[in-house]
C-alpha positions as a printed Julia matrix, in Angstrom:
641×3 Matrix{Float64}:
 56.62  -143.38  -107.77
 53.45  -145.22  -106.25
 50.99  -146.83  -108.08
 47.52  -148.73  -106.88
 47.94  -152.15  -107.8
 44.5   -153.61  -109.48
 42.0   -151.72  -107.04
 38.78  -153.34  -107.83
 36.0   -150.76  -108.3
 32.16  -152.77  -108.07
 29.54  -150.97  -109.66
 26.55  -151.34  -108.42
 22.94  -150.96  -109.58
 20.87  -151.5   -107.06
 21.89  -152.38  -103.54
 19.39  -153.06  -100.53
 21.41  -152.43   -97.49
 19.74  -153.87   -94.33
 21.47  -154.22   -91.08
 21.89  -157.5    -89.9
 22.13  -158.93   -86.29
 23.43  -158.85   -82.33
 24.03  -160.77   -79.72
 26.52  -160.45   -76.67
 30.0   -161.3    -77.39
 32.49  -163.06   -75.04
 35.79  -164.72   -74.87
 34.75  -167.64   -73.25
 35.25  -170.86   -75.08
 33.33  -174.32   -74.87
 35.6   -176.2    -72.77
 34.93  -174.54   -69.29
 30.8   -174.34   -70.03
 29.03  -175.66   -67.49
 24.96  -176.13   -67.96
 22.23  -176.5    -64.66
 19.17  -177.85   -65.68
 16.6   -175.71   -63.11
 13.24  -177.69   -63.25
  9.95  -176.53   -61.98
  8.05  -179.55   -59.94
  5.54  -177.89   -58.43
  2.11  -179.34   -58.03
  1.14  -177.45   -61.44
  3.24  -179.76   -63.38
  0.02  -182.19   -63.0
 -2.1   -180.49   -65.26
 -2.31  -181.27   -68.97
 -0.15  -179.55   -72.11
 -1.58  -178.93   -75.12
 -1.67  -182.26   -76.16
 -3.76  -183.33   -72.89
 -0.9   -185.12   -71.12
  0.58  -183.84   -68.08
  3.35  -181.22   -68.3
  5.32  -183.35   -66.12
  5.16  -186.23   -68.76
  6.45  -183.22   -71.34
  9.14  -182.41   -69.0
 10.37  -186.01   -68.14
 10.67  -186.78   -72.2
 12.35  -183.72   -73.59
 15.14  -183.98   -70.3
 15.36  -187.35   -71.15
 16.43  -186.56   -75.3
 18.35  -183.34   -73.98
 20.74  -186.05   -71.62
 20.82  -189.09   -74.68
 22.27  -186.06   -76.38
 24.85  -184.82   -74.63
 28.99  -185.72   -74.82
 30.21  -187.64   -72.2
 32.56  -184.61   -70.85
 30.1   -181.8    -71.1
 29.28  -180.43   -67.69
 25.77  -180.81   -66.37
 23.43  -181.09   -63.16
 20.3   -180.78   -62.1
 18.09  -178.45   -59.48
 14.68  -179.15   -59.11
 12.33  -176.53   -56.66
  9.25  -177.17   -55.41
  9.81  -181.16   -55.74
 10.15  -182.38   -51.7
  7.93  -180.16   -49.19
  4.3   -180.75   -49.9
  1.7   -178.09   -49.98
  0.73  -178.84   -46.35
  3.78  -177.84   -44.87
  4.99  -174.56   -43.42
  5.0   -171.79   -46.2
  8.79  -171.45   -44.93
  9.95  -174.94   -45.93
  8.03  -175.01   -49.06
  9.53  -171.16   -50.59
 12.7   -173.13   -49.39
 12.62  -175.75   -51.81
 14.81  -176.88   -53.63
 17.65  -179.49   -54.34
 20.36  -179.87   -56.2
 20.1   -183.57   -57.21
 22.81  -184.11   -59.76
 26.16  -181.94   -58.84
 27.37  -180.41   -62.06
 30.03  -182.8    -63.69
 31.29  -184.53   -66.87
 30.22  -188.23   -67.45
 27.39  -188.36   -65.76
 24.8   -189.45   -67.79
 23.25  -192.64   -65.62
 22.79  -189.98   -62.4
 21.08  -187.18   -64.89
 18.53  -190.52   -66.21
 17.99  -191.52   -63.0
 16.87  -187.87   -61.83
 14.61  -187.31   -64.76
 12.88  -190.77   -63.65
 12.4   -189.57   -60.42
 10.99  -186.13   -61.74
  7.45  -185.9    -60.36
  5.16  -182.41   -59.39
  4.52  -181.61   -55.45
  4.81  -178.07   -53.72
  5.01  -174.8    -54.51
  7.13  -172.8    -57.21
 10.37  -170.45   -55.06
 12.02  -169.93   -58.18
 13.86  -166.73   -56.89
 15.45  -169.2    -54.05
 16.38  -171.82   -56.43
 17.42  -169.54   -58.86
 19.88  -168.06   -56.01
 21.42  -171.52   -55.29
 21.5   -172.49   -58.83
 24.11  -169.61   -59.55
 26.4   -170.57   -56.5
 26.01  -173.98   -57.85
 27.54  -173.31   -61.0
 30.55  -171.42   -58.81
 32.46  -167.84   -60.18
 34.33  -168.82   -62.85
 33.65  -170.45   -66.78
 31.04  -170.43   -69.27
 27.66  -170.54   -67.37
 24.23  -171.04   -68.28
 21.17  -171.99   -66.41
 18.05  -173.82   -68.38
 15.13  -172.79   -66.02
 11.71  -174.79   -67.14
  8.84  -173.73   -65.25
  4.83  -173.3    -66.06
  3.73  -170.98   -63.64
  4.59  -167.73   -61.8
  6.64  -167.5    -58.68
  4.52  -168.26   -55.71
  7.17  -167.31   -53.06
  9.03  -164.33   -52.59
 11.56  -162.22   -53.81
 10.56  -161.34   -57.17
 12.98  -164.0    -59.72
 13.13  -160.94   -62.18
 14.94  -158.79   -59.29
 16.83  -162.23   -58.48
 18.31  -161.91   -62.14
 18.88  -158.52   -62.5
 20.87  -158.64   -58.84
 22.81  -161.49   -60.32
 23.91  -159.33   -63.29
 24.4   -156.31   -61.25
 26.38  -158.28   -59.5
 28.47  -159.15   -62.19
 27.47  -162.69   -61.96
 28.71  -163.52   -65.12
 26.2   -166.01   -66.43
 23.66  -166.67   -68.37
 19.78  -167.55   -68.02
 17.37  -168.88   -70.13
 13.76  -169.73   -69.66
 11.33  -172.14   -71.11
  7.56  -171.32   -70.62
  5.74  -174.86   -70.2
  2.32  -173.95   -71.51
  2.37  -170.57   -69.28
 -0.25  -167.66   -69.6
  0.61  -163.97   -70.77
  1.29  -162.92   -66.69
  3.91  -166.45   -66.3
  5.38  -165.59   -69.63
  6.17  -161.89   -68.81
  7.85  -162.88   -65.66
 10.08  -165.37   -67.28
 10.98  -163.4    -70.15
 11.73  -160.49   -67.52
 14.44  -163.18   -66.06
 16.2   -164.76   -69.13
 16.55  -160.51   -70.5
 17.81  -159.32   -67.08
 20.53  -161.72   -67.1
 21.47  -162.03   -70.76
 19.16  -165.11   -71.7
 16.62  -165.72   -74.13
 12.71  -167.1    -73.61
 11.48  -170.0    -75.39
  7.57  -170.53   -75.2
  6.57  -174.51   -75.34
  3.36  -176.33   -75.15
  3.59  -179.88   -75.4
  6.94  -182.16   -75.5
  8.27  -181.46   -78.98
  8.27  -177.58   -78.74
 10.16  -177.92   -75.37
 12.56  -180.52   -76.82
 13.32  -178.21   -79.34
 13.94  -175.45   -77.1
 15.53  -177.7    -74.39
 18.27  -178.75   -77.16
 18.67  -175.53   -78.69
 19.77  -173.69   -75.13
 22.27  -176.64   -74.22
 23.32  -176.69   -77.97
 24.74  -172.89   -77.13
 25.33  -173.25   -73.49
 28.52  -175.77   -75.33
 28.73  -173.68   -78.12
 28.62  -170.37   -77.13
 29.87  -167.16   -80.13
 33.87  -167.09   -79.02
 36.33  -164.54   -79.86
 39.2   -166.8    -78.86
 43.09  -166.91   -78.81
 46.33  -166.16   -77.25
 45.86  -163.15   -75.38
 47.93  -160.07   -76.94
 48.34  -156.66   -76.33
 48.81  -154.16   -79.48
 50.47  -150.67   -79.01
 50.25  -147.95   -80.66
 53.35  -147.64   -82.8
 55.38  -150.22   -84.77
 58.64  -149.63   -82.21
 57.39  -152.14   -79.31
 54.93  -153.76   -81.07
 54.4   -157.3    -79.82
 55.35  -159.69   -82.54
 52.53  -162.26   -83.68
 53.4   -165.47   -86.06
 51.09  -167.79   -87.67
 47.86  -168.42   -84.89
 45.31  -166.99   -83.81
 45.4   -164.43   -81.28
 42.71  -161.7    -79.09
 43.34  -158.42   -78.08
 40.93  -155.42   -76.68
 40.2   -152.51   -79.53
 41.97  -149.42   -78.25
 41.25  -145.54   -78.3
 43.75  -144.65   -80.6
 45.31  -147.81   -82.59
 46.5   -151.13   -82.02
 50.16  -151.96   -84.28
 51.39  -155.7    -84.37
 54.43  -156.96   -86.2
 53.55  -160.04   -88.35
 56.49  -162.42   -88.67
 57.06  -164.57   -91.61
 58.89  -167.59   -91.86
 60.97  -167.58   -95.29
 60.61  -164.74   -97.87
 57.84  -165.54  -100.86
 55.59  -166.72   -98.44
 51.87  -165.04   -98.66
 50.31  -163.97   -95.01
 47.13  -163.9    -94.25
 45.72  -161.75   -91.51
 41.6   -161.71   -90.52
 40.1   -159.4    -88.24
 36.87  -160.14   -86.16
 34.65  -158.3    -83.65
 31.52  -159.01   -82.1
 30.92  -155.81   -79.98
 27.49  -155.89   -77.95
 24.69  -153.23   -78.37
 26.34  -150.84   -76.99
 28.85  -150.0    -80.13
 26.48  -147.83   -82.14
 27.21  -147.26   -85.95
 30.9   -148.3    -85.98
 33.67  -149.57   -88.19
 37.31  -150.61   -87.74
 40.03  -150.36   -90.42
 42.74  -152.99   -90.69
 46.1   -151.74   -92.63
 48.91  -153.88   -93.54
 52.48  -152.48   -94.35
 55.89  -152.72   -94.44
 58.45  -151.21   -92.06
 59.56  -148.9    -94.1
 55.7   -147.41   -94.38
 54.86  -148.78   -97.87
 51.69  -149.98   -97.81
 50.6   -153.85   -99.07
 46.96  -154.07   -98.18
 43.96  -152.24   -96.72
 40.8   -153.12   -95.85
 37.41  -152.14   -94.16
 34.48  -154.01   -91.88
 31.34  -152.62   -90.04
 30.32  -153.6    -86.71
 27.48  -151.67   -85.48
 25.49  -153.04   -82.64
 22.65  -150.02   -83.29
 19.51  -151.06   -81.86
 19.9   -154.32   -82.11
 21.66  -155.15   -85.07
 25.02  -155.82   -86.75
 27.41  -156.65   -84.64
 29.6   -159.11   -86.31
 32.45  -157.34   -88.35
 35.18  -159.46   -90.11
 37.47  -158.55   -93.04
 41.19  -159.9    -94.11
 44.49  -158.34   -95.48
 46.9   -160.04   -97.31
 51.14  -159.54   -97.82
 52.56  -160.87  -100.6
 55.1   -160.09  -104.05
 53.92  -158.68  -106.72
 54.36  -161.05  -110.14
 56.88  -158.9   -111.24
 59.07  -158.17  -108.33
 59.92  -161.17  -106.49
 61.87  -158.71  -103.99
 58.86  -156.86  -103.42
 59.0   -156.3    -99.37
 55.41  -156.93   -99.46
 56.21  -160.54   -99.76
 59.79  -160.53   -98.48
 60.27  -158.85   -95.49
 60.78  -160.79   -92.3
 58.23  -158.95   -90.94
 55.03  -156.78   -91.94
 53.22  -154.1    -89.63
 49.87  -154.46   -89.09
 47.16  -151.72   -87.48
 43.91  -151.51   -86.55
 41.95  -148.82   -85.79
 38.11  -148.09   -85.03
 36.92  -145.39   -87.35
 35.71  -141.78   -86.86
 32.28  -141.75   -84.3
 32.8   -145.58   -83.66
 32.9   -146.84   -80.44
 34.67  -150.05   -80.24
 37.2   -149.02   -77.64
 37.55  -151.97   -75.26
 35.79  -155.0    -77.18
 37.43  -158.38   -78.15
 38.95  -158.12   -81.35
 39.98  -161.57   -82.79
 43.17  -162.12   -85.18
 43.43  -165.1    -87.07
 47.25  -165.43   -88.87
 48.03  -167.64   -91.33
 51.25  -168.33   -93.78
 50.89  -169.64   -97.04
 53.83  -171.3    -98.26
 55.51  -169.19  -101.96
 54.26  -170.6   -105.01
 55.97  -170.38  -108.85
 54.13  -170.02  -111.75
 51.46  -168.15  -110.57
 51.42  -165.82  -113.36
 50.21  -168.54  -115.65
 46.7   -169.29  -113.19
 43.62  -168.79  -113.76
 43.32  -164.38  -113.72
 39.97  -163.91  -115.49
 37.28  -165.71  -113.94
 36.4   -164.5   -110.21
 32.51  -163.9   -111.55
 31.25  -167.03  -110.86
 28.05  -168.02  -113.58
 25.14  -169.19  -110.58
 24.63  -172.65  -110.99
 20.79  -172.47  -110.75
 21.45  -174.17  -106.89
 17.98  -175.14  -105.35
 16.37  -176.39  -101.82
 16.01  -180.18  -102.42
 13.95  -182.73  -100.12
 15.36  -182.0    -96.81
 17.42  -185.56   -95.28
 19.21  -184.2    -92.54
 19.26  -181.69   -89.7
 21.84  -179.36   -88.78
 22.28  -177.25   -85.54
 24.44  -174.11   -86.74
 27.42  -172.76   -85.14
 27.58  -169.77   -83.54
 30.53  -167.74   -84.67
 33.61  -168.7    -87.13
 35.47  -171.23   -84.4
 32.58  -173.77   -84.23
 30.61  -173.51   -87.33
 29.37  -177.48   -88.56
 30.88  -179.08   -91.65
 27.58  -179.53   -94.23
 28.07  -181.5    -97.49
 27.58  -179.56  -100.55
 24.04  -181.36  -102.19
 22.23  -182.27   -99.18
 19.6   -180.32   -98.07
 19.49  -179.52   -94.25
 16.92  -178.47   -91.92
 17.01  -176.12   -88.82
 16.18  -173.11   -86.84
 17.3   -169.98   -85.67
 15.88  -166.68   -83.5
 16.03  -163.18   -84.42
 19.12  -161.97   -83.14
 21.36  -165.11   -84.33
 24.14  -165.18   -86.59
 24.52  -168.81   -87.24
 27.75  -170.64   -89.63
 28.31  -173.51   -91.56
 31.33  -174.58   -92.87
 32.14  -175.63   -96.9
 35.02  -177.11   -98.08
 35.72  -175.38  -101.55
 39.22  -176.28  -103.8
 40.61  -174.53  -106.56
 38.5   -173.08  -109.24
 35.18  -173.97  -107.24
 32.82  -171.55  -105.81
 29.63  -171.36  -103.21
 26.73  -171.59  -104.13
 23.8   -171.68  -100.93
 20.28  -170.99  -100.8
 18.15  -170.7    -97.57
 14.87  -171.11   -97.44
 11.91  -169.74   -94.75
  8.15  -170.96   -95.27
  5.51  -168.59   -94.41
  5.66  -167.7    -90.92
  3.08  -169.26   -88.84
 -0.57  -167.34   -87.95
 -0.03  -164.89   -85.42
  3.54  -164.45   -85.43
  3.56  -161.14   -87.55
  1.09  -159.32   -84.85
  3.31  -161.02   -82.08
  6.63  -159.26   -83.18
  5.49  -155.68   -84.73
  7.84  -156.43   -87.43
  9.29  -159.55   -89.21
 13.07  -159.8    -89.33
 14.76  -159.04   -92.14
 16.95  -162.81   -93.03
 20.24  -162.32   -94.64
 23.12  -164.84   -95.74
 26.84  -164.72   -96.71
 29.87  -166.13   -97.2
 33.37  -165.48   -95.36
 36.54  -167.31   -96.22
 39.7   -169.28   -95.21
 41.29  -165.98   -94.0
 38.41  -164.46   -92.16
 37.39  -162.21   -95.12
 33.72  -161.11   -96.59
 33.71  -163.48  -100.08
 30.56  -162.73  -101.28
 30.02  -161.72  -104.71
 27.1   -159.01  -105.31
 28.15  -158.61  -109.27
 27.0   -162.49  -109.91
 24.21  -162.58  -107.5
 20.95  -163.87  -109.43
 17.92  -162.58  -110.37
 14.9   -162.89  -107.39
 17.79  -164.18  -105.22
 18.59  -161.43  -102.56
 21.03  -162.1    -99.98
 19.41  -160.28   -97.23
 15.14  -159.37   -97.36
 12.58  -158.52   -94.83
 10.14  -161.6    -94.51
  6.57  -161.6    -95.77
  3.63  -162.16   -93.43
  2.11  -164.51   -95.75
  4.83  -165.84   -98.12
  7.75  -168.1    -97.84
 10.87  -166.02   -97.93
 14.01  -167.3   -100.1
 17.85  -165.76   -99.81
 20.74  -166.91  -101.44
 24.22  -165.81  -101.91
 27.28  -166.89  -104.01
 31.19  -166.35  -103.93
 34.1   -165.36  -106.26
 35.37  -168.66  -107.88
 38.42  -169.91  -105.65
 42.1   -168.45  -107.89
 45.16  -167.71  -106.31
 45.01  -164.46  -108.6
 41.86  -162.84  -106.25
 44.89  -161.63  -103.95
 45.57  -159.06  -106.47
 41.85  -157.64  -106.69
 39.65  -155.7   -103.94
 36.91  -157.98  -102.72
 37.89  -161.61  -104.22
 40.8   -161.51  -102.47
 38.49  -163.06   -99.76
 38.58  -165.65  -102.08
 42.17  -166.82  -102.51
 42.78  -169.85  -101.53
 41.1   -172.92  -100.87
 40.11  -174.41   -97.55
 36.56  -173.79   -95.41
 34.77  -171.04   -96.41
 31.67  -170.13   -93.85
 28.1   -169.95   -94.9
 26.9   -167.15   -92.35
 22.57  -166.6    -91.44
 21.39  -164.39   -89.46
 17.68  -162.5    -88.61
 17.32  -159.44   -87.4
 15.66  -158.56   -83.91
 13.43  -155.13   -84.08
 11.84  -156.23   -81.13
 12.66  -157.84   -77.54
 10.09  -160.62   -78.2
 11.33  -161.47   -81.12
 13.81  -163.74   -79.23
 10.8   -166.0    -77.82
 10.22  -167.52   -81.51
 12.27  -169.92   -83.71
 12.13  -169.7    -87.27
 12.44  -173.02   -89.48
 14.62  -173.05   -92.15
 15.64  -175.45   -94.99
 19.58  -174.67   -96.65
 21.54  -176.32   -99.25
 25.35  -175.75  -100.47
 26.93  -176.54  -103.86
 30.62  -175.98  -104.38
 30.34  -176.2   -108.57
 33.28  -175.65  -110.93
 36.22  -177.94  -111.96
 38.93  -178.4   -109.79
 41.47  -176.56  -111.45
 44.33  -173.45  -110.91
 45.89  -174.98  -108.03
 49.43  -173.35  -107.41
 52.78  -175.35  -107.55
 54.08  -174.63  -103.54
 57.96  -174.19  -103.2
 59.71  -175.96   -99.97
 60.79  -173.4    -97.58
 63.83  -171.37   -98.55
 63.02  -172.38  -102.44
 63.58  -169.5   -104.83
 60.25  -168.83  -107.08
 61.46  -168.41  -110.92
 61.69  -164.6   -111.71
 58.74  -164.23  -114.41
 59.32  -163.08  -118.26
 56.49  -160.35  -117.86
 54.02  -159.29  -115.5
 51.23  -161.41  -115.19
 47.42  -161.66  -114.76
 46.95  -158.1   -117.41
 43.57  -159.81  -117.75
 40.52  -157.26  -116.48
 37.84  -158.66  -114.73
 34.94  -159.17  -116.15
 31.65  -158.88  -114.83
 28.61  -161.2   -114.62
 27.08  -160.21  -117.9
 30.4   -160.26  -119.86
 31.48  -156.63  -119.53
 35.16  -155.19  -118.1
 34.35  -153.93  -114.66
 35.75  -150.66  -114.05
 39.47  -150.77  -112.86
 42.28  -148.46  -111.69
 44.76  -147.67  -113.88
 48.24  -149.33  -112.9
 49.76  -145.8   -112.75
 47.34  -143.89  -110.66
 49.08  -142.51  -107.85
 48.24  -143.83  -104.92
 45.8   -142.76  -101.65
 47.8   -141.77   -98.73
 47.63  -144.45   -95.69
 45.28  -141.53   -93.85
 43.18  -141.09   -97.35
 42.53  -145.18   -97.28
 41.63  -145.55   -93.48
 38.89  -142.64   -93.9
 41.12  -139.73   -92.12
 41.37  -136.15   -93.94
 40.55  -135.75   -97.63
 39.54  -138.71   -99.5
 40.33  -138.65  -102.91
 39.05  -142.38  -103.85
 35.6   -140.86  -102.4
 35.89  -143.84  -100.27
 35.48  -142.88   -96.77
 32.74  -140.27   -97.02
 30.29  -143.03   -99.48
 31.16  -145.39   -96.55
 29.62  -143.04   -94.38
 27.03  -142.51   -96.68
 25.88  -145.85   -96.78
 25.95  -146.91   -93.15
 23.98  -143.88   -92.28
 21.86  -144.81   -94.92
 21.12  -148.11   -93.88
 21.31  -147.72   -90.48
 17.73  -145.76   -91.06
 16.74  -148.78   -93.23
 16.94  -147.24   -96.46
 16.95  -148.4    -99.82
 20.12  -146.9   -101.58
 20.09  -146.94  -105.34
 23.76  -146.79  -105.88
 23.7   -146.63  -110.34
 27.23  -146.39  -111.12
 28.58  -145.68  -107.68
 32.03  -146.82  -106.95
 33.26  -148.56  -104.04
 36.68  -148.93  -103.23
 36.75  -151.6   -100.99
 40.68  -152.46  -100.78
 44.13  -150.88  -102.26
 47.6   -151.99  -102.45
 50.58  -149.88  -103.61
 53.94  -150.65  -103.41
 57.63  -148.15  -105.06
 58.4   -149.15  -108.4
């Protein structure tokens, strides 16, 4: 007989569902990124900024904090155009300009000072020529960006914005991105055509703190670009020559059909962890992948769902976890025992994720005793009444789970981000201790609203240790959403909290996300409705707070050591919800979905799959679901008794 083991049914009230962002993924990490500063100093750069100074003066300041800032091996050079044939000379040698006058290279911070000092306007603006020898300069292979500053149109031919899209077309894999100088609508257009044609992003500036900012935001991602990284791997579609995978982190390419890996554990008892992560670009439509983890034998130990739609330019960032473990009562269970588990993943029905990076993070967490006597009835976390303080530091987000920034829980950070971003921060959280983080927008500036058509929509969340979605709707508070269109003329506040940290959450549906302590990942992100929308940063202010007493930590055994076979079966405790009431829960001898029932294939009898459906179709229209007693199934385990 099969049973569901503690399937975790939320019950929601009211849920606003609102898509949330894209951008490009790639596999590319950090280490081989390589950044060409391409400056404009043509004879224009004489003429004053909006603070009356000269926009060379602007220039020359915000390359020289951009260079103080960098790391001694991060790979940078500089082109200039328009900086050596005056405006007498032959119209050939002047739409010919341009030099590279610091090769790209680490630890070369006294040549890039010395070229900003000699930084001073002359001839003409060929920025489809220097644009051409800035990509051979950065070469075929690596992480590439180009930083193009300019504040006027192109005065030679060909047209840059046919320059870029060649260079895509191409397959010139890199990436541009263009800061206007105090440009008019015509310059602006023109730039924004380039940075869009070849995967890039427009910054408007007007005097030398607006181009700082944009100057250090660029080379912040041009080094810390969104990574799906790992040991390359190659899943088939059956169990029989499955490659095997231990503890690490690994990347693969989503298939047609399925991709199978065997998961190898070290000593029986242990607990593995698996996450899943994609990042597909535009492209993927309304989409979802299923991840299913099981034993050889078929029996299933854990299942589990995440969306990653890239419709229209929105959610693309999909990451969920599975776990393998014994039950309480059956330390033989295979779940935690076998030497090795099989895990799949497939896309869903109508998704089209076939041939995007899909990232798997493994982890093995050493058998504990005594876990039936932890902490089993506290996963709805009271909020803490968290607040924005008086902002003392600034922060520059990461861009995707590898990189995001350890923040201290307390302090109050400032930063920005563009519509279109997804941008992490890292928490340390222990035992018994949740998150707690509010994000705060002031009232967007005059003019913005009629600029973009439509504000973004800013959402935050929490994903932890394992790679899974930790959030906790059932304790969010009152006028706190976690995701909310911004107001044209208000400040816009979203918040977000997680399950309280107990080893027990591996037995429920969605605080299983929440299992363990380590770095969970504060994740913001705006939405981009329009292409413009990309031109403007939005200020933010954010604060953490990790409250709860450090307590329920679980008594690890030494490899090989045999866990104490319990008296009884533990953690009978239901969980309760925020305002003190059981949630709903499976009964422990419901007989169990079939594998094709959980992953969304033939008849659902959880009413799963098709309310899945439901709701992405939903929101993917931007509705406003009203889901009063709906059930969501969200994970399942089942094992022979």
């Amino acid at each position: 007989m099969t049973r569901i083991r503690r399937t975790f049914i939320a019950a929601a009230t009211a849920v606003l569902l609102t898509p949330g962002v894209a951008t490009a993924s790639t596999t590319d990490t950090g280490e081989d990124a390589q950044l060409l500063l391409l400056l404009d100093s043509s004879g224009s750069m004489e003429d004053p900024d909006a603070e009356g100074a000269p926009k060379i003066d602007a220039a020359t300041a915000a390359v020289s904090s951009l260079v103080d800032g960098l790391n001694p091996d991060q790979r940078v050079g500089v082109r200039l155009f328009g900086g050596a044939v005056p405006l007498d000379q032959p119209r050939e040698d002047k739409c010919t300009d341009s030099e590279l006058v610091v090769p790209i290279g680490s630890d070369n911070t006294d040549a890039l000072r010395a070229a900003v000092e000699g930084y001073e306007p002359l001839g003409e603006t060929p920025i489809a020529y220097a644009l051409q020898q800035a990509a051979d300069d950065l070469g075929p292979d690596g992480n590439r960006t180009i930083l193009l500053v300019s504040d006027g149109l192109a005065t030679c031919d060909p047209d840059p914005c046919e320059v870029a899209e060649e260079l895509s077309a191409d397959g010139f894999d890199l990436v541009v991105h263009t800061v206007g100088l105090g440009v008019d609508e015509e310059t602006r257009s023109q730039l924004r055509c380039m940075a869009e044609a070849a995967g890039g992003t427009y910054y408007d500036a007007d005097d030398t703190e607006s181009l700082t900012t944009a100057l250090t935001r660029i080379s912040t991602r041009a080094f810390r670009p969104f990574q799906l990284s790992g040991e390359p791997v190659q899943g088939t579609e059956t169990a029989i020559d499955a490659p095997v995978i231990a503890p690490g982190q690994y990347l693969d390419e989503l298939s047609r059909e399925q991709d199978t890996y065997l998961v190898e554990r070290s000593s029986p008892g242990t607990s593995l962890h698996i996450g899943a992560t994609m990042r597909p670009t535009e492209g993927a439509g309304l989409s979802a992948f299923d991840v299913t983890l099981e034993t050889l034998d078929g029996e299933a130990c854990d299942f589990s769902t995440a969306r990653a739609w890239g419709n229209a330019g929105r959610n693309s960032f999909g990451t969920t976890d599975v776990t393998g473990f014994a039950d309480h009562d059956d330390p033989a269970d295979p779940c935690g025992t076998d030497p090795q588990l099989v895990l799949s993943i497939r896309q869903q029905q109508q998704s089209t994720l076939e041939g995007f990076p899909v990232e798997l993070w493994v982890s093995e967490e050493p058998a504990a005793s005594g876990t039936d006597a932890l902490p089993d009835d506290q996963r709805y976390a009271q909020w803490q009444d968290t607040r924005i303080g008086r902002p003392t530091a600034e922060v520059v987000g990461g861009t995707s789970l590898n990189d995001a920034p350890t923040i201290e829980p307390g302090t109050t950070y400032t930063g920005e981000i563009v519509p279109g971003e997804v941008l992490t921060f890292a928490v340390p959280v222990d035992w018994g201790q949740h998150i707690e983080a509010v994000v705060d927008f002031p009232a967007p500036e005059d003019g913005v609203p009629e600029q973009l058509g439509s504000l973004p929509v800013a959402e935050v969340g929490v994903v932890g240790p394992d790679r899974g979605d930790a959030s906790n709707i059932l304790s969010q508070p009152d006028g706190y959403p976690t995701s909310v269109r911004m107001a044209p003329n208000d400040p816009t506040t979203v918040a977000t909290i997680s399950y309280e940290v107990e080893w027990n959450n591996r037995d429920w549906g969605n605080p299983a996300a929440a299992d363990r302590a380590g770095d969970y990942v504060v994740t913001l992100s705006l939405t981009s409705d329009e292409a413009t929308a990309e031109s403007l940063p939005f200020p933010f202010s954010l604060v953490v707070e990790t409250p709860g007493e450090v307590t329920g930590a679980p008594t690890y055994l030494e490899p090989g050591e045999a866990a104490p076979v319990a008296d009884g079966e533990a953690g009978q405790a239901p969980p309760t919800a925020a305002d003190g009431e059981v949630a709903t829960q499976t009964p422990a001898d419901a007989p169990s979905a079939s594998p094709e029932a959980a992953a969304g294939e033939g008849e659902d009898t959880s009413g799963d799959g098709g309310l899945l459906t439901l709701i992405w179709v939903l929101a993917g229209a931007g509705l406003v679901v009203a889901l009063v007693g709906a059930f969501l199934m969200v994970r399942a385990r089942r094992a022979s008794v």
